[in-house]
Amino acid sequence: MTTRISQEEMALQRDFIKKVAEINAQNAPPVAHVHTFGCQQNVSDGEKIKGMLALMGYGFSDTPDGADLVIFNTCAVRENAEDRVFGNLGALKHEKAKNPEMLIGVCGCMVEQQHITKKLKQSFPHVDLVFGTNALHTLPKLIYEQLNIENREKRRRTFFIPEGDGVIAEGVPLRRENPFKASIPIMYGCNNFCSYCIVPFVRGRERSREVPDILAEARSAIDGGARELLLLGQNVNSYGKEPGTSFSELLREINALDGEFRICYMSSHPKDFSRELIDTIASCEKVTRHFHLPVQSGSDRILELMNRHYTREDYFAIVDYIRERVPDAALTSDIIVGFPGETYDDFKDTLSLIERVKFDSLYTFIYSPRKGTKAAEMPDPISAEEKGKWFAELLEVQGRLGENAYNRYVGQTLRVLCEGGGRTDPAFLTGKTPQDAIVDFAGDKSLIGKFVNVKIEKALNWALIGSIVN
Ligand code: 5AD
Ligand code: SF4
């Protein structure tokens, strides 16, 4: 059962925010270091953590050195993300020895796994506070309890990981990382149980926010200067089943809001990417021309083992319909190399799929076994070295395809959202096209956060170069 957190409970948390702010006001302003690992959903959670902390009187620093509060907002999707968190936590031991008052918290997907909380309990005694993905909105109370214990010796370690299928908490304060880009979660959790994926175990069942709540957040983001709305969910295509609406309907409603802004969404599942949705996107001028459609593998045998519920032919049918209805569309995808039981022949099916589709770019991963998932129980005879070779081959093929794909932009004039200063040359700016391609162009910093028309002059295999036109 999904629980919508009551208004009374949220009011209680606001009271705790005030109480912590009062405690903090008695001393020099405290500093927090919040480090978020992983996906956009986590980044969005990080913005809520910072939103609550800012109201509690915390300033922020980019390093844990000298911080009063450190929070690691963790990711569990692959093993290397978890290793990084443990490495960072280990390094904090010395910091805490220097400053025993430092409060250390760990949250996010990792801590939803019992073997992880056990390890934190046993091997990381300097961690004070561990809270699960469904406890995020209770952070004010958790911090209050830590700060309010006057005798430090008595400070209790708290592990708060509520069970259940997941909650929706409306009205958590936010502190956006970027004023003109607003991440807006539209749903949480996942019901798909792809056999390699830990997400359904750590984020609970699919649950959608109500349309009016999303529209209000979108409106206030646009009024606050947001020029890009990123609608977030593990599988946005299945948005709205519970309130009885659909992702297409939501897109149409957001598209109808006044103002110049762009609508992006992340992530999609090919099994739910309907023709009706593609028609909707084609007709909504504010919706990005970028389709991130994770295919994972080009082999039907592996797709079945992955529990993905589509074949490569189904995937081609979606791609062909997108190309027909949205001719300027760009496609990108996620690919996993070395799934248990994958052979070189299966891998070649992935190569032939990417040759056929011609993605602008790919997010590529070597399979990482996740405890508790079905795939982690499957025989996996291929060596890491062999998988590494396949991975390198995939990158090489995509390098060539990506450069060709980017060449089609040369000569076009595209509406670019200017995102920041140049990455190497201070006279340059960098922005994103409606297809989500990075473009570098000369321009004044006052254009950051605005839309400009840029004529594309040159394509590299990972970025475009252009100049502003009127
Ligand atoms: N190993 C490797 N990659 C994974 N992904 C998810 N789980 C795993 C795993 N166990 C990838 C998928 C997904 C992306 C977000 O991460 O490609 O689309
Ligand atoms: Fe994981 Fe599949 Fe859900 Fe994506 S759709 S979060 S890959 S289970």
CSV table of C-alpha atoms and ligand atoms in Angstrom, one decimal:
chain,number,residue,atom,x,y,z
A,1,MET,CA,0.0,0.0,0.0
A,2,THR,CA,1.3,3.4,-1.0
A,3,THR,CA,0.9,6.0,1.8
A,4,ARG,CA,0.5,9.6,1.1
A,5,ILE,CA,2.1,11.4,4.0
A,6,SER,CA,-0.6,13.4,5.8
A,7,GLN,CA,-0.6,17.2,6.0
A,8,GLU,CA,-0.4,16.9,9.8
A,9,GLU,CA,2.8,14.8,9.6
A,10,MET,CA,4.3,17.4,7.2
A,11,ALA,CA,3.4,20.2,9.5
A,12,LEU,CA,5.1,18.3,12.3
A,13,GLN,CA,8.3,18.2,10.2
A,14,ARG,CA,8.1,21.9,9.6
A,15,ASP,CA,8.0,22.4,13.4
A,16,PHE,CA,11.1,20.3,13.7
A,17,ILE,CA,12.8,22.5,11.0
A,18,LYS,CA,12.0,25.5,13.2
A,19,LYS,CA,13.3,23.8,16.4
A,20,VAL,CA,16.6,22.9,14.7
A,21,ALA,CA,16.9,26.4,13.3
A,22,GLU,CA,16.6,27.7,16.8
A,23,ILE,CA,19.3,25.4,18.1
A,24,ASN,CA,21.6,26.3,15.2
A,25,ALA,CA,21.0,30.0,15.7
A,26,GLN,CA,22.7,29.8,19.1
A,27,ASN,CA,26.1,29.1,17.5
A,28,ALA,CA,28.1,30.1,14.4
A,29,PRO,CA,26.1,29.1,11.3
A,30,PRO,CA,26.7,25.4,10.8
A,31,VAL,CA,27.9,24.0,7.5
A,32,ALA,CA,26.6,20.9,5.8
A,33,HIS,CA,28.2,18.8,3.0
A,34,VAL,CA,25.6,16.8,1.0
A,35,HIS,CA,27.1,14.4,-1.5
A,36,THR,CA,24.7,12.8,-3.9
A,37,PHE,CA,25.7,9.7,-5.9
A,38,GLY,CA,23.8,8.2,-8.9
A,39,CYS,CA,20.7,9.1,-11.0
A,40,GLN,CA,18.5,12.2,-11.4
A,41,GLN,CA,16.0,10.8,-8.9
A,42,ASN,CA,18.7,10.9,-6.3
A,43,VAL,CA,19.8,14.4,-7.4
A,44,SER,CA,16.2,15.4,-6.9
A,45,ASP,CA,16.2,13.9,-3.4
A,46,GLY,CA,19.4,15.7,-2.7
A,47,GLU,CA,17.7,19.0,-3.6
A,48,LYS,CA,15.0,18.2,-0.9
A,49,ILE,CA,17.7,17.4,1.6
A,50,LYS,CA,19.4,20.7,1.0
A,51,GLY,CA,16.0,22.5,1.0
A,52,MET,CA,15.2,21.2,4.5
A,53,LEU,CA,18.8,21.9,5.7
A,54,ALA,CA,18.8,25.4,4.4
A,55,LEU,CA,15.7,26.2,6.4
A,56,MET,CA,17.3,24.7,9.4
A,57,GLY,CA,20.1,27.3,9.1
A,58,TYR,CA,22.8,25.2,7.4
A,59,GLY,CA,25.1,26.7,4.8
A,60,PHE,CA,26.8,24.3,2.3
A,61,SER,CA,30.3,23.3,1.4
A,62,ASP,CA,31.7,21.2,-1.3
A,63,THR,CA,33.9,19.3,1.0
A,64,PRO,CA,33.4,17.4,4.2
A,65,ASP,CA,36.4,19.0,5.8
A,66,GLY,CA,35.3,21.0,8.7
A,67,ALA,CA,31.6,20.4,8.1
A,68,ASP,CA,29.2,20.1,11.0
A,69,LEU,CA,26.9,17.7,9.1
A,70,VAL,CA,27.8,15.3,6.3
A,71,ILE,CA,25.1,13.4,4.3
A,72,PHE,CA,25.9,10.8,1.7
A,73,ASN,CA,22.8,10.3,-0.5
A,74,THR,CA,23.7,6.9,-2.1
A,75,CYS,CA,23.1,4.8,-5.2
A,76,ALA,CA,22.9,1.0,-5.4
A,77,VAL,CA,22.5,0.4,-9.1
A,78,ARG,CA,26.0,-0.9,-9.7
A,79,GLU,CA,28.7,-2.1,-7.3
A,80,ASN,CA,31.2,0.6,-8.1
A,81,ALA,CA,28.8,3.3,-6.9
A,82,GLU,CA,28.6,1.4,-3.6
A,83,ASP,CA,32.3,1.0,-3.4
A,84,ARG,CA,32.7,4.8,-3.8
A,85,VAL,CA,30.4,5.5,-0.9
A,86,PHE,CA,32.3,3.1,1.4
A,87,GLY,CA,35.6,4.6,0.3
A,88,ASN,CA,34.3,8.1,1.1
A,89,LEU,CA,32.8,7.0,4.4
A,90,GLY,CA,36.1,5.3,5.4
A,91,ALA,CA,38.0,8.6,4.8
A,92,LEU,CA,35.5,10.5,7.1
A,93,LYS,CA,36.8,8.4,10.1
A,94,HIS,CA,39.8,10.8,10.4
A,95,GLU,CA,37.7,13.9,10.0
A,96,LYS,CA,35.3,12.7,12.8
A,97,ALA,CA,38.3,11.9,15.0
A,98,LYS,CA,39.4,15.5,14.7
A,99,ASN,CA,35.8,16.8,15.1
A,100,PRO,CA,33.7,14.4,17.3
A,101,GLU,CA,30.7,16.7,17.0
A,102,MET,CA,30.5,16.1,13.3
A,103,LEU,CA,27.1,14.4,12.5
A,104,ILE,CA,27.4,11.8,9.7
A,105,GLY,CA,24.3,10.6,7.9
A,106,VAL,CA,23.8,8.1,5.1
A,107,CYS,CA,20.6,7.8,3.0
A,108,GLY,CA,19.4,6.7,-0.4
A,109,CYS,CA,19.1,3.4,-2.2
A,110,MET,CA,22.1,1.6,-0.7
A,111,VAL,CA,20.7,1.7,2.8
A,112,GLU,CA,17.5,-0.1,1.8
A,113,GLN,CA,19.5,-3.3,1.6
A,114,GLN,CA,19.9,-5.3,4.8
A,115,HIS,CA,23.5,-6.4,4.1
A,116,ILE,CA,24.5,-2.8,3.7
A,117,THR,CA,22.9,-1.6,7.0
A,118,LYS,CA,24.6,-4.5,8.7
A,119,LYS,CA,27.9,-3.5,7.3
A,120,LEU,CA,27.3,0.2,8.4
A,121,LYS,CA,26.4,-0.9,11.9
A,122,GLN,CA,29.4,-3.2,12.3
A,123,SER,CA,32.2,-1.5,10.4
A,124,PHE,CA,31.3,2.2,10.3
A,125,PRO,CA,30.6,3.2,14.0
A,126,HIS,CA,31.3,6.9,13.2
A,127,VAL,CA,28.0,7.0,11.1
A,128,ASP,CA,25.3,8.5,13.3
A,129,LEU,CA,22.2,8.5,11.2
A,130,VAL,CA,21.0,6.1,8.5
A,131,PHE,CA,17.6,6.8,6.9
A,132,GLY,CA,15.8,5.1,4.0
A,133,THR,CA,14.3,6.5,0.8
A,134,ASN,CA,10.8,6.6,2.4
A,135,ALA,CA,12.1,8.5,5.5
A,136,LEU,CA,13.5,11.5,3.6
A,137,HIS,CA,10.7,13.9,4.7
A,138,THR,CA,11.5,13.0,8.3
A,139,LEU,CA,15.0,14.4,8.2
A,140,PRO,CA,14.1,17.4,10.3
A,141,LYS,CA,12.9,15.2,13.2
A,142,LEU,CA,15.9,12.9,12.8
A,143,ILE,CA,18.4,15.8,13.0
A,144,TYR,CA,16.5,17.4,15.9
A,145,GLU,CA,16.9,14.2,17.8
A,146,GLN,CA,20.6,14.1,17.2
A,147,LEU,CA,21.2,17.7,18.1
A,148,ASN,CA,18.9,17.8,21.1
A,149,ILE,CA,20.8,15.1,23.1
A,150,GLU,CA,22.9,17.4,25.3
A,151,ASN,CA,25.4,14.9,26.5
A,152,ARG,CA,27.3,13.7,23.5
A,153,GLU,CA,28.1,10.4,25.1
A,154,LYS,CA,24.4,9.6,25.0
A,155,ARG,CA,24.0,10.4,21.3
A,156,ARG,CA,22.1,7.4,19.9
A,157,ARG,CA,22.9,6.0,16.5
A,158,THR,CA,19.7,6.0,14.5
A,159,PHE,CA,18.8,3.5,11.7
A,160,PHE,CA,15.4,4.5,10.4
A,161,ILE,CA,14.3,2.4,7.3
A,162,PRO,CA,10.5,2.3,7.2
A,163,GLU,CA,9.1,-0.8,5.5
A,164,GLY,CA,6.2,-0.8,3.0
A,165,ASP,CA,5.7,-0.2,-0.7
A,166,GLY,CA,6.6,3.5,-0.5
A,167,VAL,CA,5.3,6.9,0.3
A,168,ILE,CA,4.5,10.2,-1.4
A,169,ALA,CA,5.4,13.3,0.6
A,170,GLU,CA,4.2,16.6,-0.8
A,171,GLY,CA,5.5,20.0,0.3
A,172,VAL,CA,9.1,19.1,1.2
A,173,PRO,CA,11.2,22.3,0.8
A,174,LEU,CA,13.6,22.4,-2.2
A,175,ARG,CA,16.9,24.0,-3.0
A,176,ARG,CA,17.5,23.6,-6.7
A,177,GLU,CA,21.0,23.0,-7.9
A,178,ASN,CA,20.4,25.0,-11.0
A,179,PRO,CA,17.8,27.8,-11.1
A,180,PHE,CA,16.8,27.4,-14.7
A,181,LYS,CA,16.6,23.6,-14.6
A,182,ALA,CA,13.9,22.0,-12.5
A,183,SER,CA,13.8,18.3,-11.8
A,184,ILE,CA,10.2,17.4,-11.0
A,185,PRO,CA,9.5,13.8,-9.8
A,186,ILE,CA,6.2,12.7,-11.3
A,187,MET,CA,6.3,9.2,-9.8
A,188,TYR,CA,8.4,7.0,-7.6
A,189,GLY,CA,9.4,3.3,-7.5
A,190,CYS,CA,9.2,0.6,-10.2
A,191,ASN,CA,7.1,-2.5,-10.8
A,192,ASN,CA,9.1,-4.0,-13.6
A,193,PHE,CA,11.6,-6.2,-11.9
A,194,CYS,CA,14.1,-6.3,-14.8
A,195,SER,CA,16.2,-9.2,-13.6
A,196,TYR,CA,19.4,-7.3,-13.2
A,197,CYS,CA,18.0,-4.3,-11.4
A,198,ILE,CA,18.0,-3.4,-7.7
A,199,VAL,CA,15.7,-0.4,-8.1
A,200,PRO,CA,12.3,-2.1,-7.4
A,201,PHE,CA,13.8,-3.5,-4.2
A,202,VAL,CA,15.1,-0.2,-2.9
A,203,ARG,CA,12.5,2.3,-4.2
A,204,GLY,CA,9.4,0.2,-3.7
A,205,ARG,CA,6.3,0.0,-5.9
A,206,GLU,CA,5.2,2.4,-8.6
A,207,ARG,CA,3.2,5.4,-7.3
A,208,SER,CA,2.3,8.6,-9.1
A,209,ARG,CA,1.9,12.1,-7.8
A,210,GLU,CA,-1.4,13.8,-8.5
A,211,VAL,CA,-1.6,16.0,-11.6
A,212,PRO,CA,-2.5,19.2,-9.7
A,213,ASP,CA,0.6,18.8,-7.4
A,214,ILE,CA,2.8,18.4,-10.5
A,215,LEU,CA,1.3,21.3,-12.3
A,216,ALA,CA,1.6,23.6,-9.3
A,217,GLU,CA,5.3,22.6,-8.9
A,218,ALA,CA,5.9,23.2,-12.7
A,219,ARG,CA,4.1,26.6,-12.6
A,220,SER,CA,6.2,27.7,-9.6
A,221,ALA,CA,9.4,26.5,-11.2
A,222,ILE,CA,8.7,28.4,-14.4
A,223,ASP,CA,7.7,31.5,-12.5
A,224,GLY,CA,11.0,31.1,-10.6
A,225,GLY,CA,13.0,31.2,-13.9
A,226,ALA,CA,13.2,27.5,-14.8
A,227,ARG,CA,13.6,27.0,-18.6
A,228,GLU,CA,13.8,23.2,-18.5
A,229,LEU,CA,11.5,20.9,-16.6
A,230,LEU,CA,12.8,17.4,-16.2
A,231,LEU,CA,10.0,15.0,-15.4
A,232,LEU,CA,11.4,12.2,-13.4
A,233,GLY,CA,10.3,8.6,-12.8
A,234,GLN,CA,11.9,5.1,-13.2
A,235,ASN,CA,9.4,4.5,-16.0
A,236,VAL,CA,7.5,7.7,-16.8
A,237,ASN,CA,5.5,5.9,-19.4
A,238,SER,CA,3.4,4.1,-16.8
A,239,TYR,CA,2.7,7.4,-15.0
A,240,GLY,CA,-0.8,8.0,-13.7
A,241,LYS,CA,-2.4,4.6,-13.7
A,242,GLU,CA,-3.4,5.0,-10.1
A,243,PRO,CA,-4.9,8.5,-10.2
A,244,GLY,CA,-6.5,7.4,-13.5
A,245,THR,CA,-4.7,9.5,-16.0
A,246,SER,CA,-1.7,9.0,-18.4
A,247,PHE,CA,1.7,10.4,-19.2
A,248,SER,CA,0.4,11.7,-22.5
A,249,GLU,CA,-2.3,13.6,-20.7
A,250,LEU,CA,0.3,15.0,-18.2
A,251,LEU,CA,2.5,16.2,-21.0
A,252,ARG,CA,-0.3,17.9,-22.7
A,253,GLU,CA,-1.2,19.8,-19.5
A,254,ILE,CA,2.3,20.9,-18.8
A,255,ASN,CA,2.8,21.8,-22.5
A,256,ALA,CA,-0.2,24.1,-22.2
A,257,LEU,CA,1.4,26.2,-19.4
A,258,ASP,CA,2.4,29.7,-20.4
A,259,GLY,CA,6.1,30.6,-20.9
A,260,GLU,CA,9.1,29.6,-22.9
A,261,PHE,CA,10.5,26.4,-21.4
A,262,ARG,CA,11.4,22.9,-22.5
A,263,ILE,CA,9.9,19.7,-21.1
A,264,CYS,CA,12.2,16.6,-20.8
A,265,TYR,CA,11.5,13.3,-19.1
A,266,MET,CA,13.5,10.4,-17.8
A,267,SER,CA,13.4,7.4,-18.0
A,268,SER,CA,11.3,5.5,-20.4
A,269,HIS,CA,10.6,1.8,-20.9
A,270,PRO,CA,10.2,0.6,-24.5
A,271,LYS,CA,7.4,-1.8,-23.5
A,272,ASP,CA,5.2,1.1,-22.5
A,273,PHE,CA,6.2,3.6,-25.2
A,274,SER,CA,2.9,3.7,-27.1
A,275,ARG,CA,2.2,5.3,-30.5
A,276,GLU,CA,-0.3,7.5,-28.8
A,277,LEU,CA,2.5,8.9,-26.6
A,278,ILE,CA,4.7,9.5,-29.7
A,279,ASP,CA,1.8,11.3,-31.4
A,280,THR,CA,1.4,13.4,-28.2
A,281,ILE,CA,5.1,14.3,-28.2
A,282,ALA,CA,5.0,15.2,-31.9
A,283,SER,CA,2.2,17.6,-31.2
A,284,CYS,CA,3.6,19.2,-28.0
A,285,GLU,CA,6.1,21.9,-29.2
A,286,LYS,CA,7.7,22.3,-25.7
A,287,VAL,CA,8.5,18.6,-25.3
A,288,THR,CA,12.1,17.8,-26.1
A,289,ARG,CA,13.0,16.1,-29.4
A,290,HIS,CA,15.2,13.7,-27.4
A,291,PHE,CA,14.1,10.1,-26.8
A,292,HIS,CA,16.1,8.3,-24.3
A,293,LEU,CA,14.9,4.7,-24.8
A,294,PRO,CA,17.0,2.2,-22.8
A,295,VAL,CA,17.2,-1.0,-24.9
A,296,GLN,CA,19.7,-2.8,-22.7
A,297,SER,CA,20.5,-5.5,-25.3
A,298,GLY,CA,19.9,-6.3,-29.0
A,299,SER,CA,19.5,-10.1,-28.4
A,300,ASP,CA,16.0,-11.4,-28.0
A,301,ARG,CA,17.3,-14.3,-25.8
A,302,ILE,CA,19.0,-11.8,-23.4
A,303,LEU,CA,16.0,-9.4,-23.4
A,304,GLU,CA,13.9,-12.3,-22.3
A,305,LEU,CA,16.3,-13.3,-19.5
A,306,MET,CA,16.3,-9.6,-18.5
A,307,ASN,CA,12.5,-9.7,-18.2
A,308,ARG,CA,12.2,-6.7,-20.5
A,309,HIS,CA,8.9,-7.7,-22.3
A,310,TYR,CA,9.9,-6.6,-25.8
A,311,THR,CA,11.9,-8.0,-28.7
A,312,ARG,CA,14.3,-6.2,-31.0
A,313,GLU,CA,11.6,-6.0,-33.7
A,314,ASP,CA,9.3,-4.3,-31.2
A,315,TYR,CA,12.0,-1.9,-30.5
A,316,PHE,CA,12.6,-1.2,-34.2
A,317,ALA,CA,8.9,-0.6,-34.7
A,318,ILE,CA,9.0,2.1,-31.9
A,319,VAL,CA,12.1,3.7,-33.4
A,320,ASP,CA,10.6,3.8,-36.9
A,321,TYR,CA,7.4,5.4,-35.7
A,322,ILE,CA,9.4,8.0,-33.8
A,323,ARG,CA,11.5,8.8,-36.9
A,324,GLU,CA,8.3,9.1,-39.0
A,325,ARG,CA,6.4,11.3,-36.6
A,326,VAL,CA,9.3,13.4,-35.2
A,327,PRO,CA,11.8,13.6,-38.0
A,328,ASP,CA,14.3,15.8,-36.1
A,329,ALA,CA,14.3,13.3,-33.1
A,330,ALA,CA,17.5,12.2,-31.5
A,331,LEU,CA,17.6,8.7,-29.8
A,332,THR,CA,19.9,7.7,-27.0
A,333,SER,CA,19.9,4.5,-25.0
A,334,ASP,CA,21.3,2.4,-22.1
A,335,ILE,CA,23.2,-0.8,-22.9
A,336,ILE,CA,24.4,-3.5,-20.5
A,337,VAL,CA,27.3,-5.6,-21.7
A,338,GLY,CA,28.0,-9.1,-20.2
A,339,PHE,CA,24.6,-10.0,-18.7
A,340,PRO,CA,24.8,-13.5,-17.2
A,341,GLY,CA,24.8,-16.1,-20.0
A,342,GLU,CA,25.4,-13.5,-22.8
A,343,THR,CA,27.5,-15.0,-25.6
A,344,TYR,CA,29.5,-13.1,-28.2
A,345,ASP,CA,26.7,-13.9,-30.7
A,346,ASP,CA,24.2,-12.2,-28.4
A,347,PHE,CA,26.6,-9.2,-28.1
A,348,LYS,CA,26.9,-9.0,-31.9
A,349,ASP,CA,23.1,-8.6,-31.9
A,350,THR,CA,23.5,-5.6,-29.7
A,351,LEU,CA,26.1,-4.2,-32.2
A,352,SER,CA,23.8,-4.8,-35.1
A,353,LEU,CA,20.9,-3.1,-33.3
A,354,ILE,CA,23.0,0.1,-32.7
A,355,GLU,CA,24.1,0.0,-36.3
A,356,ARG,CA,20.4,-0.1,-37.4
A,357,VAL,CA,19.1,2.6,-34.9
A,358,LYS,CA,21.9,5.1,-35.1
A,359,PHE,CA,21.8,6.6,-31.6
A,360,ASP,CA,23.2,10.0,-31.0
A,361,SER,CA,24.9,8.6,-27.9
A,362,LEU,CA,24.8,5.7,-25.5
A,363,TYR,CA,25.2,5.1,-21.8
A,364,THR,CA,27.1,1.8,-21.6
A,365,PHE,CA,27.5,-0.4,-18.5
A,366,ILE,CA,29.2,-3.6,-17.7
A,367,TYR,CA,26.8,-5.9,-15.9
A,368,SER,CA,27.2,-5.7,-12.1
A,369,PRO,CA,25.5,-8.4,-10.0
A,370,ARG,CA,23.1,-7.0,-7.4
A,371,LYS,CA,22.3,-9.1,-4.4
A,372,GLY,CA,18.7,-10.2,-4.3
A,373,THR,CA,18.0,-9.8,-8.0
A,374,LYS,CA,17.2,-12.8,-10.3
A,375,ALA,CA,20.2,-12.2,-12.5
A,376,ALA,CA,22.6,-12.5,-9.6
A,377,GLU,CA,21.6,-16.2,-9.3
A,378,MET,CA,22.2,-16.9,-13.0
A,379,PRO,CA,25.3,-18.7,-14.2
A,380,ASP,CA,27.8,-16.1,-15.5
A,381,PRO,CA,30.7,-18.0,-17.2
A,382,ILE,CA,32.2,-15.1,-19.2
A,383,SER,CA,35.3,-13.6,-17.6
A,384,ALA,CA,35.5,-9.9,-16.7
A,385,GLU,CA,38.4,-9.6,-19.1
A,386,GLU,CA,36.3,-10.9,-22.0
A,387,LYS,CA,33.4,-8.6,-21.1
A,388,GLY,CA,35.9,-5.7,-21.0
A,389,LYS,CA,36.9,-6.5,-24.6
A,390,TRP,CA,33.2,-6.5,-25.7
A,391,PHE,CA,32.7,-3.2,-23.9
A,392,ALA,CA,35.7,-1.6,-25.7
A,393,GLU,CA,34.3,-2.9,-29.0
A,394,LEU,CA,30.9,-1.4,-28.3
A,395,LEU,CA,32.5,2.0,-27.5
A,396,GLU,CA,34.5,1.9,-30.7
A,397,VAL,CA,31.4,1.2,-32.9
A,398,GLN,CA,29.3,3.8,-31.1
A,399,GLY,CA,32.2,6.4,-31.4
A,400,ARG,CA,31.9,6.1,-35.2
A,401,LEU,CA,28.1,6.0,-35.3
A,402,GLY,CA,27.8,9.0,-32.8
A,403,GLU,CA,30.1,11.2,-34.9
A,404,ASN,CA,28.0,10.4,-38.0
A,405,ALA,CA,24.8,11.1,-36.2
A,406,TYR,CA,26.1,14.4,-35.0
A,407,ASN,CA,27.2,15.4,-38.5
A,408,ARG,CA,23.6,15.7,-39.5
A,409,TYR,CA,23.2,18.8,-37.3
A,410,VAL,CA,25.9,20.7,-39.3
A,411,GLY,CA,24.3,23.6,-41.1
A,412,GLN,CA,21.1,23.5,-39.0
A,413,THR,CA,20.0,26.4,-36.8
A,414,LEU,CA,18.8,25.1,-33.4
A,415,ARG,CA,17.1,26.6,-30.4
A,416,VAL,CA,19.7,26.2,-27.7
A,417,LEU,CA,19.2,26.6,-23.9
A,418,CYS,CA,22.4,28.2,-22.7
A,419,GLU,CA,23.5,26.3,-19.6
A,420,GLY,CA,26.8,27.8,-18.5
A,421,GLY,CA,30.2,29.2,-19.2
A,422,GLY,CA,32.5,27.4,-21.7
A,423,ARG,CA,34.2,24.4,-20.3
A,424,THR,CA,37.6,25.4,-21.6
A,425,ASP,CA,37.5,28.9,-23.2
A,426,PRO,CA,36.0,31.7,-21.0
A,427,ALA,CA,34.7,33.5,-24.2
A,428,PHE,CA,32.5,30.4,-24.9
A,429,LEU,CA,29.2,29.3,-23.6
A,430,THR,CA,27.8,25.8,-23.5
A,431,GLY,CA,24.2,24.8,-24.0
A,432,LYS,CA,21.8,22.0,-25.1
A,433,THR,CA,19.9,21.6,-28.3
A,434,PRO,CA,16.3,20.3,-28.3
A,435,GLN,CA,17.9,16.9,-29.1
A,436,ASP,CA,19.9,17.2,-25.9
A,437,ALA,CA,23.2,17.5,-27.8
A,438,ILE,CA,25.9,19.7,-26.1
A,439,VAL,CA,26.9,22.7,-28.1
A,440,ASP,CA,29.7,25.2,-27.6
A,441,PHE,CA,29.4,28.8,-29.0
A,442,ALA,CA,30.9,32.2,-28.4
A,443,GLY,CA,28.7,34.5,-26.3
A,444,ASP,CA,28.2,36.6,-23.2
A,445,LYS,CA,27.6,35.1,-19.8
A,446,SER,CA,24.4,37.2,-19.5
A,447,LEU,CA,22.8,34.7,-21.8
A,448,ILE,CA,23.1,31.8,-19.3
A,449,GLY,CA,19.6,30.5,-18.6
A,450,LYS,CA,18.2,31.9,-21.8
A,451,PHE,CA,17.3,30.4,-25.2
A,452,VAL,CA,19.4,31.4,-28.2
A,453,ASN,CA,19.4,30.3,-31.9
A,454,VAL,CA,22.7,28.7,-32.7
A,455,LYS,CA,23.9,27.7,-36.2
A,456,ILE,CA,25.8,24.4,-36.0
A,457,GLU,CA,29.2,24.6,-37.8
A,458,LYS,CA,31.1,21.6,-36.8
A,459,ALA,CA,30.4,18.2,-35.1
A,460,LEU,CA,32.8,16.3,-32.8
A,461,ASN,CA,31.7,12.9,-31.7
A,462,TRP,CA,30.4,14.1,-28.3
A,463,ALA,CA,29.6,17.8,-28.9
A,464,LEU,CA,28.8,20.4,-31.5
A,465,ILE,CA,30.4,23.8,-32.2
A,466,GLY,CA,28.3,26.7,-33.5
A,467,SER,CA,27.7,30.4,-33.4
A,468,ILE,CA,24.7,32.5,-32.3
A,469,VAL,CA,22.4,33.9,-35.1
A,470,ASN,CA,19.4,36.2,-34.7
B,1,5AD,N1,24.5,-3.7,-13.9
B,1,5AD,C1,24.8,-2.9,-14.9
B,1,5AD,N2,24.0,-1.9,-15.3
B,1,5AD,C2,22.8,-1.7,-14.7
B,1,5AD,N3,21.8,-0.9,-14.9
B,1,5AD,C3,20.8,-1.1,-14.0
B,1,5AD,N4,21.2,-2.2,-13.3
B,1,5AD,C4,22.4,-2.6,-13.7
B,1,5AD,C5,23.3,-3.6,-13.3
B,1,5AD,N5,23.0,-4.5,-12.3
B,1,5AD,C6,21.8,0.2,-16.0
B,1,5AD,C7,20.7,0.0,-16.9
B,1,5AD,C8,19.8,1.1,-16.6
B,1,5AD,C9,20.7,2.1,-16.1
B,1,5AD,C10,20.1,3.2,-15.3
B,1,5AD,O1,21.7,1.4,-15.4
B,1,5AD,O2,21.2,0.1,-18.2
B,1,5AD,O3,19.0,1.5,-17.7
B,2,SF4,FE1,15.3,-1.1,-13.1
B,2,SF4,FE2,13.9,-2.0,-15.1
B,2,SF4,FE3,12.7,-0.5,-13.2
B,2,SF4,FE4,14.4,0.6,-14.9
B,2,SF4,S1,12.4,-0.3,-15.5
B,2,SF4,S2,14.3,0.9,-12.7
B,2,SF4,S3,15.9,-1.0,-15.3
B,2,SF4,S4,13.6,-2.6,-12.9
